[in-house]
Coordinates of C-alpha atoms in Angstrom, one line a residue:
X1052 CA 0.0 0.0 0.0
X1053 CA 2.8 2.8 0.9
X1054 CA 5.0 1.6 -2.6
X1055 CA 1.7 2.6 -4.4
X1056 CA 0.3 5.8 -2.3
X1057 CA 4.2 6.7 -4.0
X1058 CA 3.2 5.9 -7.3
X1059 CA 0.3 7.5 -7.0
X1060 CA 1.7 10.8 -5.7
X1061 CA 4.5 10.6 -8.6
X1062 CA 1.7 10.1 -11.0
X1063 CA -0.5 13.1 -9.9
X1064 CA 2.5 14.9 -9.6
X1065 CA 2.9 15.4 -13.1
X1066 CA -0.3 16.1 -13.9
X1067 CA -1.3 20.2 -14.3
X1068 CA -5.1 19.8 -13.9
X1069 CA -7.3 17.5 -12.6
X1070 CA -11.1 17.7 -13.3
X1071 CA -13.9 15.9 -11.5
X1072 CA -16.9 15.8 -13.3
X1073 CA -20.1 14.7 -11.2
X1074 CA -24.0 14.9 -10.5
X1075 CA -25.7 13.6 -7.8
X1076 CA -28.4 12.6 -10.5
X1077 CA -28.0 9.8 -12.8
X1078 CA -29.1 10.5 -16.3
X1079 CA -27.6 14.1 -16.3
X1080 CA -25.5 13.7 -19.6
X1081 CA -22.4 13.9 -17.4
X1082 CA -20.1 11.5 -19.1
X1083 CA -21.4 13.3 -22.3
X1084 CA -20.1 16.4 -20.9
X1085 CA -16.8 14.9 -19.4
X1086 CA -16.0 13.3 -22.7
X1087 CA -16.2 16.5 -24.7
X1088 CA -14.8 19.0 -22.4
X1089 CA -11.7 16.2 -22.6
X1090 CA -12.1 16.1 -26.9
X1091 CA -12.0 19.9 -26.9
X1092 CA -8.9 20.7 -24.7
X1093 CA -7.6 18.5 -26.6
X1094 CA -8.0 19.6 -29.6
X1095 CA -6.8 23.2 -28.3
X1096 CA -3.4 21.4 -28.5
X1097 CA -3.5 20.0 -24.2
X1098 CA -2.3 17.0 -23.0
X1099 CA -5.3 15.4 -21.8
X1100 CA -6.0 11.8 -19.7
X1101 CA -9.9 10.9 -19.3
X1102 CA -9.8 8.4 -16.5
X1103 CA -13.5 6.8 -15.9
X1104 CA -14.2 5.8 -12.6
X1105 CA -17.7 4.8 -13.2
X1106 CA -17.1 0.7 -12.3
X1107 CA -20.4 -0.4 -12.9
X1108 CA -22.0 1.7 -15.9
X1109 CA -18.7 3.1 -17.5
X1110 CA -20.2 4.5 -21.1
X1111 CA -16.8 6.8 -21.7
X1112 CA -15.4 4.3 -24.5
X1113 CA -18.1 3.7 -26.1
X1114 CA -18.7 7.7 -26.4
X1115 CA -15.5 7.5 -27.7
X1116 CA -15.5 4.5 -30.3
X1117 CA -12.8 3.0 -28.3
X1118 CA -13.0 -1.2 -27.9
X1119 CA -10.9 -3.4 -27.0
X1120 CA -8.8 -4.0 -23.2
X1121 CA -5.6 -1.9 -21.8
X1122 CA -2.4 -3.6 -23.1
X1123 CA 0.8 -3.8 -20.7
X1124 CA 3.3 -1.0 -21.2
X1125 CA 6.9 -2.2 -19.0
X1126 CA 7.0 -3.4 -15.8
X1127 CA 3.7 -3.5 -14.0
X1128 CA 2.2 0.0 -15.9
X1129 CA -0.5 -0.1 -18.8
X1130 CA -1.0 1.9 -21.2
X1131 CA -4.1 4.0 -21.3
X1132 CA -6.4 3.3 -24.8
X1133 CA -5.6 6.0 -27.3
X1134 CA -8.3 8.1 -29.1
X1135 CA -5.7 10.8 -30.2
X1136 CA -2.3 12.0 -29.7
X1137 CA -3.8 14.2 -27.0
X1138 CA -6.1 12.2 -26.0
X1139 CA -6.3 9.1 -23.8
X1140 CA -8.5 6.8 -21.4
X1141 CA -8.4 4.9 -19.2
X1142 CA -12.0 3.0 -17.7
X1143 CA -14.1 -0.1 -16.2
X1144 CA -14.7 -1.1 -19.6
X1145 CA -11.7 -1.7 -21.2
X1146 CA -10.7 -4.0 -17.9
X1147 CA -13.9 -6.9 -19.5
X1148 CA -13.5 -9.5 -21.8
X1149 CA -17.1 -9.2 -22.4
X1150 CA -18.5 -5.4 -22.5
X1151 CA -22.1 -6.8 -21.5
X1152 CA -20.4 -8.1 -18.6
X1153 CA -21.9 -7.0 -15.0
X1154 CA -19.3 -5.3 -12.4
X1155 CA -20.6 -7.0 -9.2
X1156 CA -18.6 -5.2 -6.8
X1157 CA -18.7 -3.9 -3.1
X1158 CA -16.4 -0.4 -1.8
X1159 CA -13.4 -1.8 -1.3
X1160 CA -13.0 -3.2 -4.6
X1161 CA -14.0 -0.2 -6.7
X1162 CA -11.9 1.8 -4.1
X1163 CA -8.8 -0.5 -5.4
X1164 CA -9.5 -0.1 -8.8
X1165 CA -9.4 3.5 -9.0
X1166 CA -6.2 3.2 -7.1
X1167 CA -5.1 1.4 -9.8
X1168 CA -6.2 3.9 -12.4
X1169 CA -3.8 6.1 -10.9
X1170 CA -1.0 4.2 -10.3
X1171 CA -0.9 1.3 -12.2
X1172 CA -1.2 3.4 -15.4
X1173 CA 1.8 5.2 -17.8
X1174 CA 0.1 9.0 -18.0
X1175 CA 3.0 10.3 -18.4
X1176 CA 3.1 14.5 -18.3
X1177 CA -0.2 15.4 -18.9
X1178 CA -2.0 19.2 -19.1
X1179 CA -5.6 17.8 -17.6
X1180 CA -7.1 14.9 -16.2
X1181 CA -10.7 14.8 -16.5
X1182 CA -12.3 12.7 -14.0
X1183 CA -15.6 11.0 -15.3
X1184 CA -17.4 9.6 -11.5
X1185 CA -20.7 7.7 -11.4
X1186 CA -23.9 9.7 -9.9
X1187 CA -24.2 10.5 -6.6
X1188 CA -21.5 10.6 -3.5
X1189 CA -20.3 7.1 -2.6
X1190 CA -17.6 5.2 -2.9
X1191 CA -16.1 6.4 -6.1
X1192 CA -16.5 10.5 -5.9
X1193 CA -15.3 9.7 -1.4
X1194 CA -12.0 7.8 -3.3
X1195 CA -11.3 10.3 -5.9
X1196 CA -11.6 13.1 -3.7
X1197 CA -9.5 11.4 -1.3
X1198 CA -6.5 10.4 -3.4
X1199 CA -6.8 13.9 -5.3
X1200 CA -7.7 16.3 -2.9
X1201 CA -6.7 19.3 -5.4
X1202 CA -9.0 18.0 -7.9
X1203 CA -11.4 20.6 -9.0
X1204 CA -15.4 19.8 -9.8
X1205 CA -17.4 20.4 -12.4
X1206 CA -20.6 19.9 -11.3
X1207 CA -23.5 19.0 -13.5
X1208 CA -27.3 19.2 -13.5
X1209 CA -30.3 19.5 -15.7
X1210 CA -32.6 22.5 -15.0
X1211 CA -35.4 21.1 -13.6
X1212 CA -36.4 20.7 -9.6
X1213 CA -35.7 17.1 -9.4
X1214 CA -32.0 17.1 -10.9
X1215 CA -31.3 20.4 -8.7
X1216 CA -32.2 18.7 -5.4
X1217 CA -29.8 15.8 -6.1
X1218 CA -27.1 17.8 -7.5
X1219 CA -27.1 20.6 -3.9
X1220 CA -26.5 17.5 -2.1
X1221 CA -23.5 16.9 -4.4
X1222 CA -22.7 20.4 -3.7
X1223 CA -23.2 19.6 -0.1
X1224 CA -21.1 17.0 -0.2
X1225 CA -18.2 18.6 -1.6
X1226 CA -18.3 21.5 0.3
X1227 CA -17.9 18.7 2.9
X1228 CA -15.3 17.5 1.6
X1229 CA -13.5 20.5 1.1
X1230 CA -13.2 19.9 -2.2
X1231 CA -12.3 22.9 -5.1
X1232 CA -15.6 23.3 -6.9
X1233 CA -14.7 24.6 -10.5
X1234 CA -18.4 25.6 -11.3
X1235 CA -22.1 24.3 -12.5
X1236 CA -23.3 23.3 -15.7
X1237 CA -26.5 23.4 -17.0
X1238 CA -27.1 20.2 -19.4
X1239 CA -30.4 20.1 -21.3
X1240 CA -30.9 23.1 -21.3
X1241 CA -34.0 23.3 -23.4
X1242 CA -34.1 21.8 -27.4
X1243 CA -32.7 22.9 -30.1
X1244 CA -35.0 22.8 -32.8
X1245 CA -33.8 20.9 -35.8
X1246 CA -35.8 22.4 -37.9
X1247 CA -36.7 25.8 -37.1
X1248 CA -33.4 26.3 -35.3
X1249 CA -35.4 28.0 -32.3
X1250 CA -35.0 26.9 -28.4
X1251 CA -37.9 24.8 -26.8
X1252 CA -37.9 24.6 -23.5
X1253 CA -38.6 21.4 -22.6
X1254 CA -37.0 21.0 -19.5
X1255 CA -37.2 24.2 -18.8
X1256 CA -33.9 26.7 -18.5
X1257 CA -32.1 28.8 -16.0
X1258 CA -31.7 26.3 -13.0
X1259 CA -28.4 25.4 -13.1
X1260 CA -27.4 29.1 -13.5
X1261 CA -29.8 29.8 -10.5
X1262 CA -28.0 27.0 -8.2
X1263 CA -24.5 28.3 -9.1
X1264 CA -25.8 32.0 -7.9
X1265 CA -27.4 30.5 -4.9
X1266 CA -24.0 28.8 -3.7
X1267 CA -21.7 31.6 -4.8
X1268 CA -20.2 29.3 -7.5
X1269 CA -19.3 30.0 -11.2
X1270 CA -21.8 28.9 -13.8
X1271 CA -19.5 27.3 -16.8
X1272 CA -22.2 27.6 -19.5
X1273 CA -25.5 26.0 -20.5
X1274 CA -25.7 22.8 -22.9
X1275 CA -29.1 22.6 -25.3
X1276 CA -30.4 19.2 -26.1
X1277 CA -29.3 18.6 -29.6
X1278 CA -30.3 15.4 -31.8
X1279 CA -26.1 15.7 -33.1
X1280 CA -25.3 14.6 -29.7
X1281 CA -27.7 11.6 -30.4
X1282 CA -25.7 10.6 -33.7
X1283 CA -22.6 11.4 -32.4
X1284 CA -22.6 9.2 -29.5
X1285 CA -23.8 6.2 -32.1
X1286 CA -20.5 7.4 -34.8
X1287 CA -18.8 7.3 -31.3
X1288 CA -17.5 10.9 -31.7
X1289 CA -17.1 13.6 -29.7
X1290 CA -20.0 16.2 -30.7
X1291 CA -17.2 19.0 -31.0
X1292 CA -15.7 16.9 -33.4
X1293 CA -17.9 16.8 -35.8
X1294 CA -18.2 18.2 -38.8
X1295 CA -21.4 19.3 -38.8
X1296 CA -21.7 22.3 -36.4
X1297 CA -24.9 22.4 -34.4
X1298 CA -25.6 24.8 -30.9
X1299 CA -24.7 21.8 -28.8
X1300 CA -21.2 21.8 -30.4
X1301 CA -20.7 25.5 -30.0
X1302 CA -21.9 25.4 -26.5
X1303 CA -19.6 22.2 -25.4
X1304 CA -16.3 23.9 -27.4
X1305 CA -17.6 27.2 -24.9
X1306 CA -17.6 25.3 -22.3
X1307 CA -14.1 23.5 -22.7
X1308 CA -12.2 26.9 -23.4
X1309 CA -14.1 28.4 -19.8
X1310 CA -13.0 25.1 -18.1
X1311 CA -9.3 25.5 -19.1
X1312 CA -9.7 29.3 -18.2
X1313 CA -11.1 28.8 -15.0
X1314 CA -8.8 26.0 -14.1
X1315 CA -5.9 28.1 -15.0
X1316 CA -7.2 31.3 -12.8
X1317 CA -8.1 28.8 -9.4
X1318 CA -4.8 26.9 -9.6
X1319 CA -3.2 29.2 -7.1
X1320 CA -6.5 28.8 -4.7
X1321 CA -6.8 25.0 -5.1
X1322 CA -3.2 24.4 -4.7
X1323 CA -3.4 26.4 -1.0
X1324 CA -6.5 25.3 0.1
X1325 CA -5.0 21.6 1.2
X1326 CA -1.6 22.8 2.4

């Protein structure tokens, strides 16, 4: 255990930025959002890891087009799947010989595994890591924030009531934690029309942006449902990049340039706050 609390302090060591994406709501569109905040920094030219620590429903490679299981790098280390040159992953998924496969494990367990994430895995220098956690605040988001204490969240809802009431426990919880929180985003918020090209509001608008006021925390942008994301998470590409533009993909490329700004502004405070 202390040989790999070393490795994993090496590892995080040379890593700029880590980002923890989460919800306390299931359904949220948050490994959609951790996926292309990861494809568009990027593609601004970063050195970016996605490591998803969802064990039982990790969707990240599929999001991705990525198949196939993590293959031995030297010594003990693996390498992480590559979707680019700036771009790698790491997740649950790539760990079964059968995808369909059910995860049936208890804390401990998953706790070890994302261990492993960490340390058993060749990074290397990276610019961000971008943390995809399952819903809610067990065992997974209590681990990351435990081996990463600097990470900083990116917290994501949808704007109606019964996504915000899940996701201020998240907050809660964090703030428990005394964990860095980054800022809110606001997924589904309301449709964009195909056709006419005009907003519907279907799930109504404005409540993550509220939430983030109510808390005193920085509101990173608002996402609209889009039917690209639909197709692009069939293709297995990220929606920023695709060809085709669409408001989702000009709202997600938004959203990635304010996360690297904002991450690059709070370093300072985050790297103090756990002195």
């Amino acid at each position: 255990m202390a040989m790999q609390d070393q490795l994993i302090t090496l590892t995080l060591e040379r890593i700029r930025y880590k980002l923890f994406v989460m919800s306390g709501k299931g359904g949220v569109g948050k490994s959609s959002v951790s996926v292309n905040i990861a494809a568009a920094l990027a593609a601004r030219g970063f050195k970016v890891g996605l490591m998803d620590v969802d064990i039982h429903g990790p969707s990240v490679p599929r999001l991705l087009g990525l198949t196939g299981q993590l293959e031995p790098d030297r010594g003990s280390l693996v390498k992480p799947k590559r979707y680019s040159d700036n771009l790698h992953v790491v997740s649950m998924d790539s760990l079964l010989l059968d995808p369909d496969q059910a995860v049936l494990w208890r804390g401990p367990m998953k706790t070890s595994a994302i261990r492993q994430f960490i340390s058993d895995v060749q990074w290397g220098d990276l610019d961000f890591l971008v943390i995809d956690s399952p819903p809610g605040t067990g065992d997974e988001p209590m681990t990351v924030l435990k081996l990463i204490p600097e990470a900083l969240a990116v917290v994501v809802t949808t704007p109606q009531e019964v996504s915000l009431a899940d996701v201020r426990k998240a907050i809660n919880f964090l703030q428990y934690a005394q964990a860095n929180i980054l800022g809110v985003v606001e997924n589904m918020s309301g449709l964009a029309c195909p056709h006419c090209g005009m907003s519907i509001d279907l799930f109504k608008k404005g409540g993550g942006k509220a939430l983030a006021e109510q808390y005193g925390l920085e509101f990173l942008g608002a996402i609209p449902l889009d039917p690209t994301t639909v197709v692009a998470g069939d293709l297995g590409t990220p929606v920023v990049l695709m060809e085709t533009d669409c408001p989702a993909k000009q709202a997600l490329l938004a959203l990635g340039e304010r996360v690297a700004l904002a991450a690059q502004t709070s370093l300072e405070a985050a790297s103090t706050v756990h002195r």
